[in-house]
Amino acid sequence: MVNLRVALVDDYEIVLRGLEMMLRSYGDTVEVVELDLNRNVARTADITLYDTFAALPGDGVDVHELASNPLAGKVVVYSWDLDETRINAALANGASGYLSKGLPAARLVSALHDIHRGESQVFHGPSGQSKSSLGDWPGREEGLTQREAEVLALITQGLSNAEIAERARLSINTVKTFIRSCYRRIGVTDRSNAILWGLEHGFFPDHKRVRPRPSPAQKPGD
């Protein structure tokens, strides 16, 4: 397979660093050229992988702007939300592919190559797989699952329960269940203290561009 130049986009550096570390294991076929935290791609890439963690879904303005950027290459949405309506909306919004966060690492990499070659667009994870994705996320060391962390990040951003349900495509009752479990794990009893905890522990999105870590074969200045 050819070596794909991949840009990673999300609002949280820890999320992008986790994906970057995973993709480094496939460095003979994938090169991470840029990590963008709520910024548009500035270096030429073959694929831009848009992680939806606590971000707008694939049918939102972020993906549309990325798809309009000639440097971004083919934009691929990386999400738990596999609702057919939202997938189709993301593809109509300019995305060239849509990947489940349930995909194992090797399948994720091969799917990126398939999308780059124009062979397929949508890749679902194995049926029955538990809700644990690759990489890292804020609050993982405190015991938060990725979905709990995503809900807490949206709370920290100031979204209401109804807005979180719409953004994450969850029922209100499921959102409330995640909120209760978040509160137990981080030791708070109300929304105000949860927001304060989130602000102190990296749950508010950043707006910057960070350099990929050099591969073992590269020198830091390369």
CSV table of C-alpha atoms in Angstrom, one decimal:
chain,number,residue,atom,x,y,z
A,1,MET,CA,0.0,0.0,0.0
A,2,VAL,CA,1.1,3.6,-0.6
A,3,ASN,CA,2.0,5.8,2.3
A,4,LEU,CA,-1.0,8.0,3.1
A,5,ARG,CA,-0.4,11.5,4.5
A,6,VAL,CA,-3.1,11.9,7.2
A,7,ALA,CA,-4.2,15.0,9.1
A,8,LEU,CA,-6.1,14.5,12.4
A,9,VAL,CA,-8.8,16.9,13.5
A,10,ASP,CA,-10.6,17.2,16.8
A,11,ASP,CA,-10.9,19.8,19.6
A,12,TYR,CA,-8.9,17.8,22.2
A,13,GLU,CA,-5.1,17.2,21.9
A,14,ILE,CA,-5.3,14.0,24.1
A,15,VAL,CA,-7.7,12.5,21.6
A,16,LEU,CA,-5.5,13.3,18.6
A,17,ARG,CA,-2.3,12.1,20.4
A,18,GLY,CA,-4.0,8.8,21.1
A,19,LEU,CA,-4.9,8.3,17.4
A,20,GLU,CA,-1.4,9.5,16.4
A,21,MET,CA,0.2,6.8,18.6
A,22,MET,CA,-2.0,4.1,17.2
A,23,LEU,CA,-1.3,5.1,13.6
A,24,ARG,CA,2.5,5.2,14.2
A,25,SER,CA,2.3,1.4,14.5
A,26,TYR,CA,1.4,1.4,10.8
A,27,GLY,CA,4.1,4.0,9.8
A,28,ASP,CA,5.0,2.1,6.7
A,29,THR,CA,1.6,2.9,5.2
A,30,VAL,CA,0.4,5.9,7.1
A,31,GLU,CA,2.2,9.2,8.0
A,32,VAL,CA,0.5,11.7,10.4
A,33,VAL,CA,1.4,15.1,9.0
A,34,GLU,CA,-0.7,17.4,11.1
A,35,LEU,CA,-2.8,17.6,14.3
A,36,ASP,CA,-5.4,20.3,14.3
A,37,LEU,CA,-7.4,21.4,17.3
A,38,ASN,CA,-10.4,23.2,15.9
A,39,ARG,CA,-8.3,24.6,13.1
A,40,ASN,CA,-8.3,24.0,9.4
A,41,VAL,CA,-5.7,21.9,7.7
A,42,ALA,CA,-2.6,23.8,6.6
A,43,ARG,CA,-0.4,21.1,5.1
A,44,THR,CA,-1.2,18.9,2.2
A,45,ALA,CA,-2.8,15.6,3.2
A,46,ASP,CA,-4.3,12.7,1.4
A,47,ILE,CA,-6.8,12.0,4.2
A,48,THR,CA,-8.2,14.2,6.9
A,49,LEU,CA,-9.6,12.1,9.8
A,50,TYR,CA,-12.3,14.1,11.6
A,51,ASP,CA,-12.9,12.7,15.1
A,52,THR,CA,-16.3,13.6,16.4
A,53,PHE,CA,-15.4,13.4,20.1
A,54,ALA,CA,-17.4,16.2,21.8
A,55,ALA,CA,-17.5,18.0,18.4
A,56,LEU,CA,-20.1,18.8,15.7
A,57,PRO,CA,-21.2,15.6,13.8
A,58,GLY,CA,-20.2,15.0,10.3
A,59,ASP,CA,-23.2,16.9,8.8
A,60,GLY,CA,-22.0,20.1,10.6
A,61,VAL,CA,-20.1,23.1,9.4
A,62,ASP,CA,-16.7,21.8,10.5
A,63,VAL,CA,-16.7,18.9,8.0
A,64,HIS,CA,-18.1,21.2,5.3
A,65,GLU,CA,-15.2,23.6,5.8
A,66,LEU,CA,-12.6,20.8,5.8
A,67,ALA,CA,-14.0,19.3,2.6
A,68,SER,CA,-13.8,22.8,1.0
A,69,ASN,CA,-10.1,23.0,1.8
A,70,PRO,CA,-7.9,21.6,-1.1
A,71,LEU,CA,-5.1,20.8,1.4
A,72,ALA,CA,-7.3,18.4,3.4
A,73,GLY,CA,-7.6,15.7,0.7
A,74,LYS,CA,-10.5,13.3,1.4
A,75,VAL,CA,-12.3,14.0,4.6
A,76,VAL,CA,-13.3,11.0,6.7
A,77,VAL,CA,-15.6,11.2,9.7
A,78,TYR,CA,-14.7,9.0,12.7
A,79,SER,CA,-17.7,8.4,14.9
A,80,TRP,CA,-19.8,6.2,17.1
A,81,ASP,CA,-23.0,7.6,15.5
A,82,LEU,CA,-23.8,5.1,12.7
A,83,ASP,CA,-27.3,6.2,12.0
A,84,GLU,CA,-27.9,5.9,8.3
A,85,THR,CA,-29.5,9.4,8.0
A,86,ARG,CA,-26.5,11.0,9.7
A,87,ILE,CA,-24.0,9.0,7.6
A,88,ASN,CA,-25.7,10.1,4.4
A,89,ALA,CA,-25.9,13.7,5.6
A,90,ALA,CA,-22.2,13.6,6.3
A,91,LEU,CA,-21.4,12.3,2.8
A,92,ALA,CA,-23.7,14.9,1.2
A,93,ASN,CA,-21.9,17.5,3.3
A,94,GLY,CA,-18.6,16.7,1.6
A,95,ALA,CA,-17.2,13.8,3.5
A,96,SER,CA,-15.6,11.1,1.4
A,97,GLY,CA,-15.9,8.4,4.0
A,98,TYR,CA,-17.4,7.4,7.4
A,99,LEU,CA,-15.7,5.1,9.9
A,100,SER,CA,-17.0,3.4,13.0
A,101,LYS,CA,-15.0,4.0,16.2
A,102,GLY,CA,-15.5,0.3,16.8
A,103,LEU,CA,-13.1,-0.7,14.1
A,104,PRO,CA,-9.9,-2.5,15.2
A,105,ALA,CA,-6.7,-0.6,14.4
A,106,ALA,CA,-5.7,-2.7,11.3
A,107,ARG,CA,-9.1,-2.4,9.8
A,108,LEU,CA,-9.2,1.3,10.4
A,109,VAL,CA,-5.9,1.7,8.5
A,110,SER,CA,-7.1,-0.5,5.6
A,111,ALA,CA,-10.4,1.4,5.5
A,112,LEU,CA,-8.5,4.7,5.1
A,113,HIS,CA,-6.6,3.2,2.1
A,114,ASP,CA,-9.9,1.9,0.6
A,115,ILE,CA,-11.5,5.3,0.9
A,116,HIS,CA,-8.4,7.0,-0.6
A,117,ARG,CA,-8.6,4.6,-3.6
A,118,GLY,CA,-12.3,5.3,-3.9
A,119,GLU,CA,-13.3,1.7,-3.4
A,120,SER,CA,-15.7,2.2,-0.5
A,121,GLN,CA,-17.1,4.9,1.8
A,122,VAL,CA,-18.7,3.5,4.9
A,123,PHE,CA,-17.2,1.0,7.4
A,124,HIS,CA,-19.1,-0.3,10.3
A,125,GLY,CA,-17.5,-1.9,13.3
A,126,PRO,CA,-18.1,-5.6,14.2
A,127,SER,CA,-21.6,-6.3,15.5
A,128,GLY,CA,-21.8,-6.7,19.2
A,129,GLN,CA,-18.5,-5.0,19.9
A,130,SER,CA,-18.3,-3.1,23.2
A,131,LYS,CA,-18.2,0.7,23.2
A,132,SER,CA,-14.5,1.1,23.5
A,133,SER,CA,-12.5,2.8,20.8
A,134,LEU,CA,-8.9,3.2,19.9
A,135,GLY,CA,-6.7,6.0,21.4
A,136,ASP,CA,-7.2,8.1,24.4
A,137,TRP,CA,-9.5,10.7,25.8
A,138,PRO,CA,-9.7,13.2,28.8
A,139,GLY,CA,-10.7,11.6,32.1
A,140,ARG,CA,-9.6,8.1,31.1
A,141,GLU,CA,-7.2,7.9,34.0
A,142,GLU,CA,-10.0,8.9,36.3
A,143,GLY,CA,-12.0,5.9,35.0
A,144,LEU,CA,-14.3,7.7,32.6
A,145,THR,CA,-15.4,5.7,29.6
A,146,GLN,CA,-15.1,7.5,26.2
A,147,ARG,CA,-18.9,8.1,26.1
A,148,GLU,CA,-18.9,9.4,29.7
A,149,ALA,CA,-16.0,11.7,28.9
A,150,GLU,CA,-17.7,13.0,25.8
A,151,VAL,CA,-20.9,13.9,27.7
A,152,LEU,CA,-18.8,15.6,30.4
A,153,ALA,CA,-16.9,17.6,27.7
A,154,LEU,CA,-20.2,18.8,26.3
A,155,ILE,CA,-21.4,19.8,29.8
A,156,THR,CA,-18.1,21.7,30.2
A,157,GLN,CA,-18.8,23.4,26.9
A,158,GLY,CA,-22.1,24.6,28.3
A,159,LEU,CA,-24.5,22.4,26.4
A,160,SER,CA,-27.9,21.5,27.9
A,161,ASN,CA,-29.0,17.8,28.3
A,162,ALA,CA,-31.2,18.2,25.2
A,163,GLU,CA,-28.4,19.7,23.2
A,164,ILE,CA,-26.1,16.9,24.3
A,165,ALA,CA,-28.7,14.3,23.3
A,166,GLU,CA,-28.9,15.9,19.8
A,167,ARG,CA,-25.2,16.2,19.3
A,168,ALA,CA,-24.3,12.7,20.5
A,169,ARG,CA,-27.5,11.1,19.1
A,170,LEU,CA,-28.5,9.7,22.5
A,171,SER,CA,-31.8,9.7,24.3
A,172,ILE,CA,-32.3,12.2,27.2
A,173,ASN,CA,-32.5,9.2,29.6
A,174,THR,CA,-29.2,7.9,28.3
A,175,VAL,CA,-27.6,11.3,28.7
A,176,LYS,CA,-28.8,11.5,32.3
A,177,THR,CA,-27.5,8.0,33.0
A,178,PHE,CA,-24.0,9.1,31.7
A,179,ILE,CA,-24.1,12.3,33.7
A,180,ARG,CA,-24.9,10.4,36.9
A,181,SER,CA,-22.1,7.9,36.3
A,182,CYS,CA,-19.7,10.8,35.5
A,183,TYR,CA,-20.6,12.5,38.8
A,184,ARG,CA,-19.9,9.4,40.8
A,185,ARG,CA,-16.5,8.8,39.1
A,186,ILE,CA,-15.3,12.4,39.6
A,187,GLY,CA,-16.8,12.9,43.0
A,188,VAL,CA,-19.2,15.8,42.3
A,189,THR,CA,-23.0,16.2,42.9
A,190,ASP,CA,-24.1,19.0,40.6
A,191,ARG,CA,-23.5,20.5,37.2
A,192,SER,CA,-21.7,23.6,38.4
A,193,ASN,CA,-19.0,21.5,40.2
A,194,ALA,CA,-18.8,19.1,37.2
A,195,ILE,CA,-18.1,22.1,34.9
A,196,LEU,CA,-15.4,23.3,37.3
A,197,TRP,CA,-13.9,19.8,37.5
A,198,GLY,CA,-14.0,19.6,33.7
A,199,LEU,CA,-12.2,23.0,33.3
A,200,GLU,CA,-9.5,21.9,35.7
A,201,HIS,CA,-9.0,18.5,33.9
A,202,GLY,CA,-8.7,19.4,30.2
A,203,PHE,CA,-12.4,19.1,29.2
A,204,PHE,CA,-12.7,22.4,27.5
A,205,PRO,CA,-11.7,22.5,23.8
A,206,ASP,CA,-8.6,24.1,22.5
A,207,HIS,CA,-7.9,26.0,19.3
A,208,LYS,CA,-4.4,25.4,18.1
A,209,ARG,CA,-2.3,23.4,15.8
A,210,VAL,CA,0.3,21.0,17.3
A,211,ARG,CA,3.2,19.2,15.6
A,212,PRO,CA,3.1,15.4,15.1
A,213,ARG,CA,5.7,13.6,17.1
A,214,PRO,CA,8.6,12.4,15.0
A,215,SER,CA,8.7,8.8,14.1
A,216,PRO,CA,11.6,6.7,15.5
A,217,ALA,CA,13.4,7.1,12.2
A,218,GLN,CA,13.1,10.9,12.2
A,219,LYS,CA,15.1,13.5,14.1
A,220,PRO,CA,13.0,16.1,16.0
A,221,GLY,CA,13.9,18.8,13.5
A,222,ASP,CA,13.0,16.9,10.4
